[in-house]
Amino acid sequence: MKDWQAYVIVAPIALIIGAIIGGFIVRYILKKQIEEWKKKIETPDREQIRNMLTALGQKPSEEQINRFIRMTQNQCKKETQNPKKAAVKKKK
């Protein structure tokens, strides 16, 4: 009878501790995965930029393409350093 009582007390505690540890592991893995996705999205391809500028009616030069790449990289760095917080609008 005492074994059953110990099991009733220990099992829920073990489940809660396991859930907490599992939550931290999942959070860490998802955070790393999101960072990898952001790195892939951050760097635009030269061909993409060339096609975009051509679609806008411009004849892209290498200088324009390089300037555009640097501009997007600087903007992404700035956003990662100072993430924008959602502004809550108050109703009048």
Tab-separated table of N, CA and C in Angstrom:
chain	number	residue	atom	x	y	z
A	1	MET	N	0.816	-1.194	0.000
A	1	MET	CA	0.000	0.000	0.000
A	1	MET	C	0.858	1.256	0.000
A	2	LYS	N	1.984	1.228	0.695
A	2	LYS	CA	2.830	2.409	0.756
A	2	LYS	C	3.524	2.656	-0.580
A	3	ASP	N	3.800	1.599	-1.336
A	3	ASP	CA	4.396	1.776	-2.662
A	3	ASP	C	3.443	2.537	-3.574
A	4	TRP	N	2.176	2.216	-3.490
A	4	TRP	CA	1.170	2.869	-4.316
A	4	TRP	C	1.073	4.354	-3.971
A	5	GLN	N	1.140	4.684	-2.698
A	5	GLN	CA	1.066	6.074	-2.264
A	5	GLN	C	2.294	6.852	-2.725
A	6	ALA	N	3.459	6.228	-2.672
A	6	ALA	CA	4.677	6.893	-3.143
A	6	ALA	C	4.597	7.141	-4.640
A	7	TYR	N	4.045	6.186	-5.383
A	7	TYR	CA	3.907	6.339	-6.830
A	7	TYR	C	2.958	7.487	-7.167
A	8	VAL	N	1.892	7.609	-6.417
A	8	VAL	CA	0.917	8.676	-6.650
A	8	VAL	C	1.549	10.043	-6.401
A	9	ILE	N	2.476	10.130	-5.489
A	9	ILE	CA	3.124	11.406	-5.176
A	9	ILE	C	4.266	11.704	-6.144
A	10	VAL	N	5.085	10.710	-6.450
A	10	VAL	CA	6.293	10.925	-7.249
A	10	VAL	C	5.986	11.061	-8.743
A	11	ALA	N	5.030	10.318	-9.258
A	11	ALA	CA	4.753	10.319	-10.701
A	11	ALA	C	4.363	11.704	-11.228
A	12	PRO	N	3.437	12.415	-10.621
A	12	PRO	CA	3.101	13.750	-11.145
A	12	PRO	C	4.267	14.730	-11.070
A	13	ILE	N	5.050	14.628	-10.014
A	13	ILE	CA	6.209	15.520	-9.894
A	13	ILE	C	7.206	15.233	-11.011
A	14	ALA	N	7.448	13.952	-11.298
A	14	ALA	CA	8.370	13.578	-12.374
A	14	ALA	C	7.844	14.043	-13.729
A	15	LEU	N	6.543	13.941	-13.945
A	15	LEU	CA	5.956	14.401	-15.209
A	15	LEU	C	6.103	15.913	-15.374
A	16	ILE	N	5.889	16.646	-14.319
A	16	ILE	CA	6.017	18.106	-14.385
A	16	ILE	C	7.461	18.500	-14.668
A	17	ILE	N	8.404	17.867	-13.979
A	17	ILE	CA	9.822	18.176	-14.209
A	17	ILE	C	10.218	17.818	-15.638
A	18	GLY	N	9.749	16.670	-16.137
A	18	GLY	CA	10.038	16.267	-17.515
A	18	GLY	C	9.455	17.238	-18.527
A	19	ALA	N	8.249	17.723	-18.261
A	19	ALA	CA	7.625	18.687	-19.168
A	19	ALA	C	8.399	20.001	-19.187
A	20	ILE	N	8.872	20.439	-18.048
A	20	ILE	CA	9.645	21.686	-17.984
A	20	ILE	C	10.955	21.541	-18.749
A	21	ILE	N	11.668	20.441	-18.521
A	21	ILE	CA	12.936	20.217	-19.231
A	21	ILE	C	12.689	20.091	-20.732
A	22	GLY	N	11.652	19.358	-21.116
A	22	GLY	CA	11.312	19.221	-22.534
A	22	GLY	C	10.956	20.555	-23.165
A	23	GLY	N	10.262	21.398	-22.424
A	23	GLY	CA	9.914	22.727	-22.928
A	23	GLY	C	11.139	23.569	-23.205
A	24	PHE	N	12.122	23.506	-22.308
A	24	PHE	CA	13.361	24.260	-22.529
A	24	PHE	C	14.118	23.742	-23.748
A	25	ILE	N	14.138	22.432	-23.920
A	25	ILE	CA	14.839	21.848	-25.072
A	25	ILE	C	14.163	22.267	-26.373
A	26	VAL	N	12.838	22.185	-26.425
A	26	VAL	CA	12.102	22.573	-27.632
A	26	VAL	C	12.303	24.053	-27.920
A	27	ARG	N	12.274	24.882	-26.899
A	27	ARG	CA	12.465	26.323	-27.090
A	27	ARG	C	13.850	26.617	-27.670
A	28	TYR	N	14.881	25.952	-27.152
A	28	TYR	CA	16.249	26.152	-27.640
A	28	TYR	C	16.367	25.731	-29.103
A	29	ILE	N	15.820	24.566	-29.444
A	29	ILE	CA	15.914	24.068	-30.819
A	29	ILE	C	15.167	24.990	-31.774
A	30	LEU	N	13.967	25.412	-31.410
A	30	LEU	CA	13.198	26.302	-32.283
A	30	LEU	C	13.881	27.650	-32.451
A	31	LYS	N	14.494	28.157	-31.403
A	31	LYS	CA	15.200	29.440	-31.493
A	31	LYS	C	16.349	29.346	-32.488
A	32	LYS	N	17.124	28.255	-32.420
A	32	LYS	CA	18.230	28.062	-33.361
A	32	LYS	C	17.714	27.915	-34.785
A	33	GLN	N	16.617	27.195	-34.957
A	33	GLN	CA	16.065	26.984	-36.287
A	33	GLN	C	15.556	28.297	-36.883
A	34	ILE	N	14.928	29.126	-36.088
A	34	ILE	CA	14.438	30.419	-36.571
A	34	ILE	C	15.604	31.315	-36.962
A	35	GLU	N	16.692	31.293	-36.192
A	35	GLU	CA	17.873	32.087	-36.542
A	35	GLU	C	18.451	31.642	-37.884
A	36	GLU	N	18.477	30.330	-38.145
A	36	GLU	CA	18.971	29.836	-39.430
A	36	GLU	C	18.070	30.299	-40.564
A	37	TRP	N	16.754	30.251	-40.364
A	37	TRP	CA	15.826	30.708	-41.396
A	37	TRP	C	16.011	32.192	-41.677
A	38	LYS	N	16.224	32.984	-40.638
A	38	LYS	CA	16.438	34.419	-40.829
A	38	LYS	C	17.702	34.679	-41.638
A	39	LYS	N	18.757	33.910	-41.388
A	39	LYS	CA	19.994	34.088	-42.146
A	39	LYS	C	19.774	33.780	-43.617
A	40	LYS	N	18.979	32.760	-43.913
A	40	LYS	CA	18.703	32.414	-45.306
A	40	LYS	C	17.890	33.509	-45.988
A	41	ILE	N	16.953	34.083	-45.266
A	41	ILE	CA	16.089	35.115	-45.837
A	41	ILE	C	16.827	36.442	-45.963
A	42	GLU	N	17.745	36.730	-45.055
A	42	GLU	CA	18.413	38.031	-45.018
A	42	GLU	C	19.222	38.322	-46.274
A	43	THR	N	19.916	37.345	-46.809
A	43	THR	CA	20.829	37.602	-47.916
A	43	THR	C	20.110	37.416	-49.250
A	44	PRO	N	19.806	38.504	-49.927
A	44	PRO	CA	19.172	38.379	-51.238
A	44	PRO	C	20.192	37.936	-52.277
A	45	ASP	N	19.720	37.206	-53.246
A	45	ASP	CA	20.568	36.699	-54.311
A	45	ASP	C	20.794	37.811	-55.340
A	46	ARG	N	21.966	37.830	-55.944
A	46	ARG	CA	22.277	38.849	-56.960
A	46	ARG	C	21.299	38.769	-58.127
A	47	GLU	N	20.941	37.559	-58.484
A	47	GLU	CA	20.013	37.391	-59.606
A	47	GLU	C	18.634	37.941	-59.250
A	48	GLN	N	18.208	37.754	-58.012
A	48	GLN	CA	16.924	38.302	-57.573
A	48	GLN	C	16.928	39.824	-57.651
A	49	ILE	N	18.004	40.431	-57.192
A	49	ILE	CA	18.099	41.892	-57.207
A	49	ILE	C	18.130	42.404	-58.636
A	50	ARG	N	18.887	41.738	-59.481
A	50	ARG	CA	18.974	42.145	-60.883
A	50	ARG	C	17.595	42.066	-61.541
A	51	ASN	N	16.865	40.990	-61.297
A	51	ASN	CA	15.524	40.841	-61.875
A	51	ASN	C	14.564	41.888	-61.326
A	52	MET	N	14.688	42.206	-60.040
A	52	MET	CA	13.809	43.195	-59.439
A	52	MET	C	14.047	44.582	-60.044
A	53	LEU	N	15.315	44.964	-60.159
A	53	LEU	CA	15.619	46.282	-60.727
A	53	LEU	C	15.243	46.346	-62.204
A	54	THR	N	15.402	45.244	-62.916
A	54	THR	CA	15.007	45.215	-64.324
A	54	THR	C	13.495	45.353	-64.445
A	55	ALA	N	12.752	44.729	-63.540
A	55	ALA	CA	11.296	44.831	-63.564
A	55	ALA	C	10.835	46.255	-63.264
A	56	LEU	N	11.643	47.000	-62.504
A	56	LEU	CA	11.309	48.392	-62.210
A	56	LEU	C	11.683	49.329	-63.350
A	57	GLY	N	12.281	48.784	-64.395
A	57	GLY	CA	12.619	49.589	-65.560
A	57	GLY	C	14.005	50.188	-65.507
A	58	GLN	N	14.864	49.712	-64.633
A	58	GLN	CA	16.226	50.218	-64.534
A	58	GLN	C	17.186	49.189	-65.104
A	59	LYS	N	18.307	49.692	-65.573
A	59	LYS	CA	19.360	48.790	-66.022
A	59	LYS	C	20.353	48.680	-64.864
A	60	PRO	N	20.338	47.551	-64.148
A	60	PRO	CA	21.152	47.451	-62.936
A	60	PRO	C	22.638	47.289	-63.237
A	61	SER	N	23.444	48.041	-62.499
A	61	SER	CA	24.891	47.882	-62.591
A	61	SER	C	25.356	47.113	-61.353
A	62	GLU	N	26.592	46.654	-61.382
A	62	GLU	CA	27.133	45.913	-60.241
A	62	GLU	C	27.181	46.790	-58.993
A	63	GLU	N	27.445	48.081	-59.190
A	63	GLU	CA	27.484	48.999	-58.052
A	63	GLU	C	26.112	49.101	-57.395
A	64	GLN	N	25.055	49.207	-58.196
A	64	GLN	CA	23.706	49.275	-57.643
A	64	GLN	C	23.351	47.991	-56.889
A	65	ILE	N	23.728	46.864	-57.456
A	65	ILE	CA	23.424	45.580	-56.826
A	65	ILE	C	24.152	45.462	-55.493
A	66	ASN	N	25.440	45.821	-55.483
A	66	ASN	CA	26.217	45.756	-54.240
A	66	ASN	C	25.663	46.714	-53.188
A	67	ARG	N	25.260	47.905	-53.618
A	67	ARG	CA	24.694	48.886	-52.694
A	67	ARG	C	23.394	48.356	-52.082
A	68	PHE	N	22.570	47.731	-52.914
A	68	PHE	CA	21.306	47.183	-52.435
A	68	PHE	C	21.540	46.046	-51.437
A	69	ILE	N	22.524	45.189	-51.708
A	69	ILE	CA	22.845	44.085	-50.797
A	69	ILE	C	23.338	44.629	-49.460
A	70	ARG	N	24.237	45.614	-49.499
A	70	ARG	CA	24.737	46.203	-48.251
A	70	ARG	C	23.609	46.864	-47.461
A	71	MET	N	22.712	47.541	-48.181
A	71	MET	CA	21.604	48.214	-47.524
A	71	MET	C	20.708	47.200	-46.799
A	72	THR	N	20.390	46.090	-47.453
A	72	THR	CA	19.531	45.091	-46.814
A	72	THR	C	20.238	44.413	-45.647
A	73	GLN	N	21.539	44.164	-45.771
A	73	GLN	CA	22.279	43.549	-44.665
A	73	GLN	C	22.341	44.484	-43.463
A	74	ASN	N	22.580	45.775	-43.706
A	74	ASN	CA	22.619	46.743	-42.605
A	74	ASN	C	21.258	46.859	-41.932
A	75	GLN	N	20.200	46.828	-42.735
A	75	GLN	CA	18.859	46.926	-42.183
A	75	GLN	C	18.541	45.701	-41.328
A	76	CYS	N	18.937	44.523	-41.774
A	76	CYS	CA	18.688	43.302	-40.998
A	76	CYS	C	19.486	43.307	-39.702
A	77	LYS	N	20.735	43.793	-39.746
A	77	LYS	CA	21.542	43.875	-38.529
A	77	LYS	C	20.905	44.835	-37.533
A	78	LYS	N	20.411	45.955	-38.042
A	78	LYS	CA	19.790	46.951	-37.177
A	78	LYS	C	18.533	46.379	-36.520
A	79	GLU	N	17.756	45.605	-37.281
A	79	GLU	CA	16.535	45.027	-36.732
A	79	GLU	C	16.834	43.973	-35.680
A	80	THR	N	17.907	43.212	-35.866
A	80	THR	CA	18.235	42.192	-34.870
A	80	THR	C	18.789	42.822	-33.599
A	81	GLN	N	19.479	43.954	-33.725
A	81	GLN	CA	20.015	44.614	-32.540
A	81	GLN	C	18.933	45.352	-31.774
A	82	ASN	N	18.023	46.000	-32.478
A	82	ASN	CA	16.946	46.760	-31.849
A	82	ASN	C	15.609	46.286	-32.407
A	83	PRO	N	15.080	45.170	-31.903
A	83	PRO	CA	13.804	44.695	-32.435
A	83	PRO	C	12.688	45.679	-32.107
A	84	LYS	N	11.827	45.871	-33.077
A	84	LYS	CA	10.723	46.807	-32.887
A	84	LYS	C	9.677	46.149	-32.000
A	85	LYS	N	9.248	46.885	-31.018
A	85	LYS	CA	8.204	46.377	-30.139
A	85	LYS	C	6.867	46.849	-30.685
A	86	ALA	N	5.912	45.980	-30.597
A	86	ALA	CA	4.586	46.309	-31.106
A	86	ALA	C	3.998	47.444	-30.276
A	87	ALA	N	3.622	48.482	-30.957
A	87	ALA	CA	3.035	49.630	-30.272
A	87	ALA	C	1.556	49.359	-30.035
A	88	VAL	N	1.152	49.508	-28.825
A	88	VAL	CA	-0.237	49.287	-28.477
A	88	VAL	C	-0.960	50.618	-28.598
A	89	LYS	N	-1.977	50.625	-29.445
A	89	LYS	CA	-2.741	51.853	-29.633
A	89	LYS	C	-3.898	51.874	-28.639
A	90	LYS	N	-4.010	52.998	-27.963
A	90	LYS	CA	-5.083	53.139	-26.988
A	90	LYS	C	-6.321	53.682	-27.682
A	91	LYS	N	-7.439	53.107	-27.336
A	91	LYS	CA	-8.701	53.585	-27.895
A	91	LYS	C	-9.180	54.780	-27.090
A	92	LYS	N	-9.725	55.735	-27.802
A	92	LYS	CA	-10.229	56.938	-27.126
A	92	LYS	C	-11.676	56.764	-26.745
